[in-house]
Amino acid sequence: MRTIDAVVRAAGERLHPHVLDYVLGGAETETTLRRNREAYERRALVPRVLRDVGSVDLSTTMLGTPLALPVVLAPIGSLSLVDPDGAVASARAAASAGTTCVVGLMAKPGFAEVAAAVPEPMACQLYVRGDDRWLADVVRRVEDLGYRSVHLTVDSAVYGRRVRDLVNGFSPREAADRPDHAGQGGPRGAAYQAALTWDVVDRLRAATTLPIVLKGVVSAADARLAVEHGVDGVYVSNHGGRQLDYGCATLDRLGDVVSAVAGRAEIGFDGGVRHGTDVVMALALGARWVGIGRLQALGLAAAGEQGVRRVLDLLAEEMRSAVALLGSRTPGDLCPEDVTTYP
């Protein structure tokens, strides 16, 4: 597979149509999904010339964890639908490429199995679906397993209406409401999640000394609140366009969030990423690292662990070329002036 498009084609040939719809689909009319992708098409990169770009270094860090490239594998709870090794295969691919994986609490194999299989620094993503006792138990397990940070997803107060799945009668939520994931004496599972407020960030902060990333922020006001509540990272994401229909493209919101955070927290980003140039745009507009979700799942579907590794290698090749042609040598050299927007 010499190109990312070839990876995508291979995945489409291997996946059951209902699973492919689940991977590719978005909420309702899929307007948010389309906007995520269209945001890149409305922008252009501005090359610079006669600069020394003989050596390009893509390395960076995510909350202190070294990364060979500024791309991480975003959390996906249903990776086992596309490959039986699921999150273990993705995590191994990330480790072999010198980057990291954000492992979902609902991943299969589970986050404990992933940690045992891949003794490399990783992050753990969670939904809070229980009381303080539940939270303390989960955080203790995350810490004991050696995870380096906690990514709290906050854009899923309710489950988005994904029409492709509804039409197909497909429900891959992977037991999200299991009683064993809820606290004692209160609402359980996803119902608990719908009642959360900013207090949950304070509760998580009190429960752990690990860095906390708030995932699912597109509002500048929410970004400011996140920093005020002591988070270490703000992750600009709209859940891949799978939650709110007619929402904003994440790339369109990135600049406002960066301005609101004003250097007080690291900025992560995802949404519509298909090529290395997309990653470069996000970095130029202020992201420190970029997550891939669908592209990860498609790589896994195409060729398992090696398919995900191939996606990461292709992204790195494309990024290295784009960074050099912009007259830069590192991700930190990129700046907003490297990107222009068409009227």
XYZ file of C-alpha atoms in Angstrom:
343
model
C 0.000 0.000 0.000
C 1.905 2.980 -1.308
C -0.612 5.685 -0.465
C -3.174 6.418 2.213
C -5.901 6.207 -0.420
C -4.748 2.635 -1.115
C -5.098 1.844 2.595
C -8.636 3.234 2.576
C -9.549 1.159 -0.492
C -8.137 -2.007 1.064
C -10.148 -1.425 4.227
C -13.332 -0.960 2.211
C -12.753 -4.285 0.470
C -12.282 -6.161 3.741
C -14.940 -4.735 6.050
C -18.567 -5.814 6.246
C -20.678 -2.964 4.808
C -22.357 -2.297 8.166
C -19.001 -2.060 9.942
C -17.651 0.195 7.197
C -20.686 2.444 7.622
C -20.028 2.548 11.358
C -16.402 3.590 10.801
C -17.119 6.165 8.098
C -20.461 7.538 9.269
C -21.407 10.636 11.221
C -24.394 12.084 13.026
C -27.729 12.480 11.197
C -27.155 14.366 7.889
C -23.373 14.059 8.403
C -22.976 17.799 7.914
C -20.427 18.078 10.729
C -18.523 15.148 9.256
C -18.360 16.858 5.854
C -17.433 20.212 7.386
C -14.467 18.632 9.150
C -13.054 17.612 5.790
C -14.116 20.728 3.881
C -12.252 22.935 6.364
C -8.956 21.686 4.923
C -10.146 22.197 1.366
C -10.892 25.861 2.118
C -7.318 26.438 3.222
C -3.967 26.451 1.494
C -0.382 26.142 2.651
C 1.981 29.016 1.829
C 5.447 27.730 0.877
C 8.634 29.596 1.777
C 11.854 29.335 -0.230
C 15.630 29.556 0.199
C 15.656 28.212 3.724
C 17.899 25.467 5.045
C 15.638 22.433 5.279
C 18.316 19.803 4.796
C 17.259 18.062 7.999
C 13.614 17.834 9.072
C 12.843 16.541 12.574
C 9.174 15.747 13.271
C 9.659 14.838 16.925
C 7.714 16.522 19.701
C 6.182 15.623 23.062
C 2.695 15.064 24.433
C 2.553 16.092 28.088
C 6.172 15.054 28.497
C 5.944 11.794 26.543
C 8.394 11.851 23.600
C 6.849 11.368 20.160
C 8.785 10.661 16.972
C 6.031 12.435 15.053
C 3.197 14.732 16.179
C 0.484 12.153 15.460
C -1.159 9.969 18.115
C -3.786 7.273 17.817
C -7.094 8.636 19.066
C -9.297 6.512 21.338
C -11.816 4.255 19.599
C -13.901 1.915 21.722
C -14.939 -0.396 18.896
C -11.641 -1.227 17.186
C -12.290 -4.919 17.781
C -15.053 -4.670 15.186
C -12.431 -4.200 12.464
C -9.692 -6.470 13.852
C -9.824 -8.987 16.708
C -6.604 -7.608 18.213
C -8.227 -4.174 18.377
C -6.498 -1.702 20.654
C -3.513 -4.011 21.237
C -2.671 -3.953 17.532
C -3.047 -0.168 17.377
C -0.908 0.352 20.469
C 1.834 -1.900 19.102
C 1.804 -0.009 15.818
C 2.086 3.307 17.628
C 4.973 2.081 19.768
C 6.858 0.746 16.751
C 6.457 4.121 15.010
C 7.732 5.991 18.065
C 4.443 7.592 18.986
C 1.660 6.793 21.442
C -1.894 5.578 21.680
C -4.801 6.975 23.696
C -6.473 3.786 24.888
C -10.192 3.979 25.557
C -11.598 2.699 28.835
C -14.148 0.735 26.782
C -11.540 -0.642 24.359
C -11.376 -4.323 23.505
C -9.020 -5.895 24.447
C -9.299 -3.861 27.634
C -6.939 -1.138 28.777
C -5.266 -3.546 31.226
C -4.572 -6.039 28.430
C -3.215 -3.274 26.221
C -0.849 -2.093 28.956
C 0.410 -5.648 29.465
C 0.995 -6.141 25.738
C 2.677 -2.807 25.064
C 5.074 -1.653 27.810
C 5.405 1.815 26.290
C 4.069 5.137 27.638
C 0.414 5.522 26.712
C -2.565 7.660 27.642
C -5.935 6.409 28.870
C -9.249 7.904 27.769
C -12.297 7.668 29.958
C -15.924 8.621 30.278
C -16.994 9.301 33.861
C -19.894 6.949 34.465
C -19.911 6.647 38.222
C -19.453 8.362 41.562
C -16.240 9.307 43.396
C -15.700 5.729 44.481
C -15.951 4.537 40.887
C -13.642 7.308 39.690
C -11.021 6.623 42.367
C -11.026 2.930 41.466
C -10.609 3.561 37.743
C -7.881 6.154 38.237
C -5.977 3.883 40.608
C -6.015 1.107 38.002
C -4.898 3.517 35.281
C -2.004 4.722 37.427
C -0.992 1.209 38.493
C -0.873 0.112 34.856
C 1.603 2.872 34.010
C -0.533 5.154 31.868
C 0.979 8.638 31.612
C -2.115 10.832 31.279
C -5.913 10.747 31.447
C -8.032 12.036 28.557
C -11.548 12.830 29.759
C -14.074 12.849 26.907
C -16.733 15.495 27.528
C -18.629 15.851 24.235
C -20.920 12.873 24.747
C -23.557 13.883 27.276
C -25.909 11.831 25.112
C -25.220 9.434 22.277
C -25.309 11.021 18.811
C -27.907 9.833 16.289
C -25.903 7.997 13.645
C -28.322 7.365 10.829
C -26.238 4.805 8.966
C -26.181 2.628 12.071
C -29.899 3.160 12.665
C -30.745 2.144 9.100
C -28.474 -0.896 9.342
C -29.812 -1.897 12.754
C -26.221 -1.798 13.934
C -25.451 -1.042 17.595
C -21.731 -1.306 18.419
C -21.698 0.556 21.727
C -19.919 -2.393 23.327
C -21.878 -2.569 26.580
C -21.309 1.086 27.430
C -23.970 0.904 30.122
C -22.660 -2.187 31.902
C -23.470 -2.039 35.633
C -19.904 -3.014 36.583
C -18.714 0.328 35.197
C -21.026 2.411 37.413
C -20.734 3.693 40.954
C -22.766 2.473 43.855
C -26.082 3.979 44.847
C -26.641 6.331 41.915
C -27.387 6.598 38.198
C -25.488 4.131 36.103
C -23.502 4.165 32.911
C -24.342 6.640 30.171
C -27.265 8.040 32.182
C -24.754 9.236 34.764
C -22.756 10.929 32.034
C -25.693 13.087 30.932
C -25.828 14.821 34.322
C -22.142 15.772 34.566
C -20.983 19.363 35.152
C -17.590 21.049 35.469
C -17.417 19.535 38.930
C -16.325 16.291 37.281
C -13.042 17.903 36.234
C -12.405 18.956 39.825
C -13.223 15.435 41.008
C -10.794 13.936 38.529
C -8.123 16.475 39.449
C -8.529 15.532 43.110
C -8.287 11.827 42.273
C -4.994 11.858 40.367
C -1.704 13.656 39.880
C -1.528 12.483 36.268
C -1.878 15.132 33.557
C -5.511 15.609 32.524
C -6.643 16.343 28.979
C -10.201 17.485 28.271
C -11.274 15.923 24.967
C -14.170 17.300 22.935
C -13.735 21.068 23.257
C -14.600 23.413 20.364
C -15.771 26.495 22.281
C -13.312 29.183 23.358
C -15.418 29.741 26.477
C -15.142 26.064 27.384
C -11.406 26.147 26.711
C -11.008 28.998 29.208
C -13.084 27.107 31.770
C -10.995 23.996 31.225
C -7.816 25.882 32.062
C -9.466 27.471 35.095
C -10.319 23.975 36.328
C -6.692 22.933 36.106
C -6.445 20.726 33.034
C -3.079 20.161 31.400
C -4.374 19.712 27.875
C -7.326 20.843 25.770
C -8.202 18.449 22.955
C -10.110 20.150 20.133
C -12.494 17.510 18.801
C -16.111 17.023 17.771
C -16.001 13.236 18.048
C -15.326 12.913 14.348
C -18.661 14.517 13.488
C -20.449 11.628 15.192
C -22.239 13.574 17.932
C -23.849 16.930 17.058
C -25.079 17.426 13.499
C -24.579 20.864 11.901
C -21.646 21.419 14.234
C -18.464 23.366 13.584
C -15.440 21.937 11.808
C -12.695 21.455 14.366
C -10.100 23.146 12.165
C -12.311 26.245 12.051
C -12.420 26.338 15.861
C -8.764 25.594 16.540
C -7.486 29.173 16.387
C -10.065 30.500 18.843
C -9.332 27.702 21.304
C -5.591 28.306 21.034
C -6.133 32.010 21.745
C -8.382 31.243 24.722
C -5.899 28.807 26.252
C -3.063 31.301 25.715
C -0.272 28.823 26.340
C -1.648 27.602 29.674
C -2.267 24.045 28.427
C -1.196 21.841 25.541
C -3.490 21.703 22.535
C -4.482 18.421 20.953
C -6.608 18.172 17.827
C -8.503 15.769 15.620
C -11.213 15.850 12.974
C -11.150 14.948 9.299
C -7.433 14.176 9.112
C -6.650 12.204 5.973
C -3.139 13.311 4.958
C 0.092 14.656 6.346
C -0.725 18.103 5.009
C -3.845 18.103 7.194
C -1.667 17.439 10.231
C 0.688 20.231 9.184
C -2.203 22.698 8.901
C -3.377 21.852 12.409
C 0.143 22.205 13.797
C 0.581 25.562 12.082
C -2.692 26.771 13.609
C -1.576 25.882 17.120
C -2.020 22.175 17.827
C 0.896 20.375 19.473
C -0.241 16.893 18.485
C -2.937 15.494 16.216
C -5.059 12.392 16.720
C -6.273 10.028 14.028
C -9.415 7.973 14.549
C -11.050 6.792 11.328
C -7.700 6.583 9.572
C -6.431 4.369 12.378
C -9.473 2.095 12.097
C -9.105 1.889 8.318
C -5.430 0.988 8.607
C -6.323 -1.700 11.121
C -9.015 -3.048 8.808
C -6.657 -3.050 5.834
C -3.777 -4.973 7.394
C -4.006 -5.176 11.172
C -1.081 -3.808 13.168
C 1.008 -3.379 10.025
C -1.792 -1.422 8.392
C -1.836 1.098 11.239
C 1.952 1.318 11.121
C 1.759 1.926 7.373
C -0.688 4.793 7.917
C 1.676 6.387 10.441
C 4.669 5.962 8.126
C 2.809 7.498 5.184
C 1.663 10.438 7.296
C 5.253 10.980 8.433
C 6.508 10.942 4.834
C 3.863 13.448 3.772
C 4.524 15.674 6.783
C 8.273 15.651 6.248
C 7.813 16.837 2.676
C 5.245 19.511 3.568
C 7.235 20.884 6.507
C 10.333 21.244 4.326
C 8.435 22.924 1.492
C 7.049 25.414 4.006
C 10.641 26.336 4.821
C 10.557 24.739 8.260
C 12.555 21.992 9.936
C 10.465 21.124 12.995
C 6.785 21.237 13.981
C 7.643 24.101 16.306
C 8.765 26.211 13.344
C 5.280 26.162 11.828
C 3.054 29.192 12.387
C -0.389 30.528 11.376
C 1.177 32.514 8.527
C 1.904 29.178 6.835
C -1.847 28.761 6.220
C -4.200 30.965 4.231
C -7.957 30.700 3.772
C -9.815 31.070 0.498
C -12.714 33.570 0.506
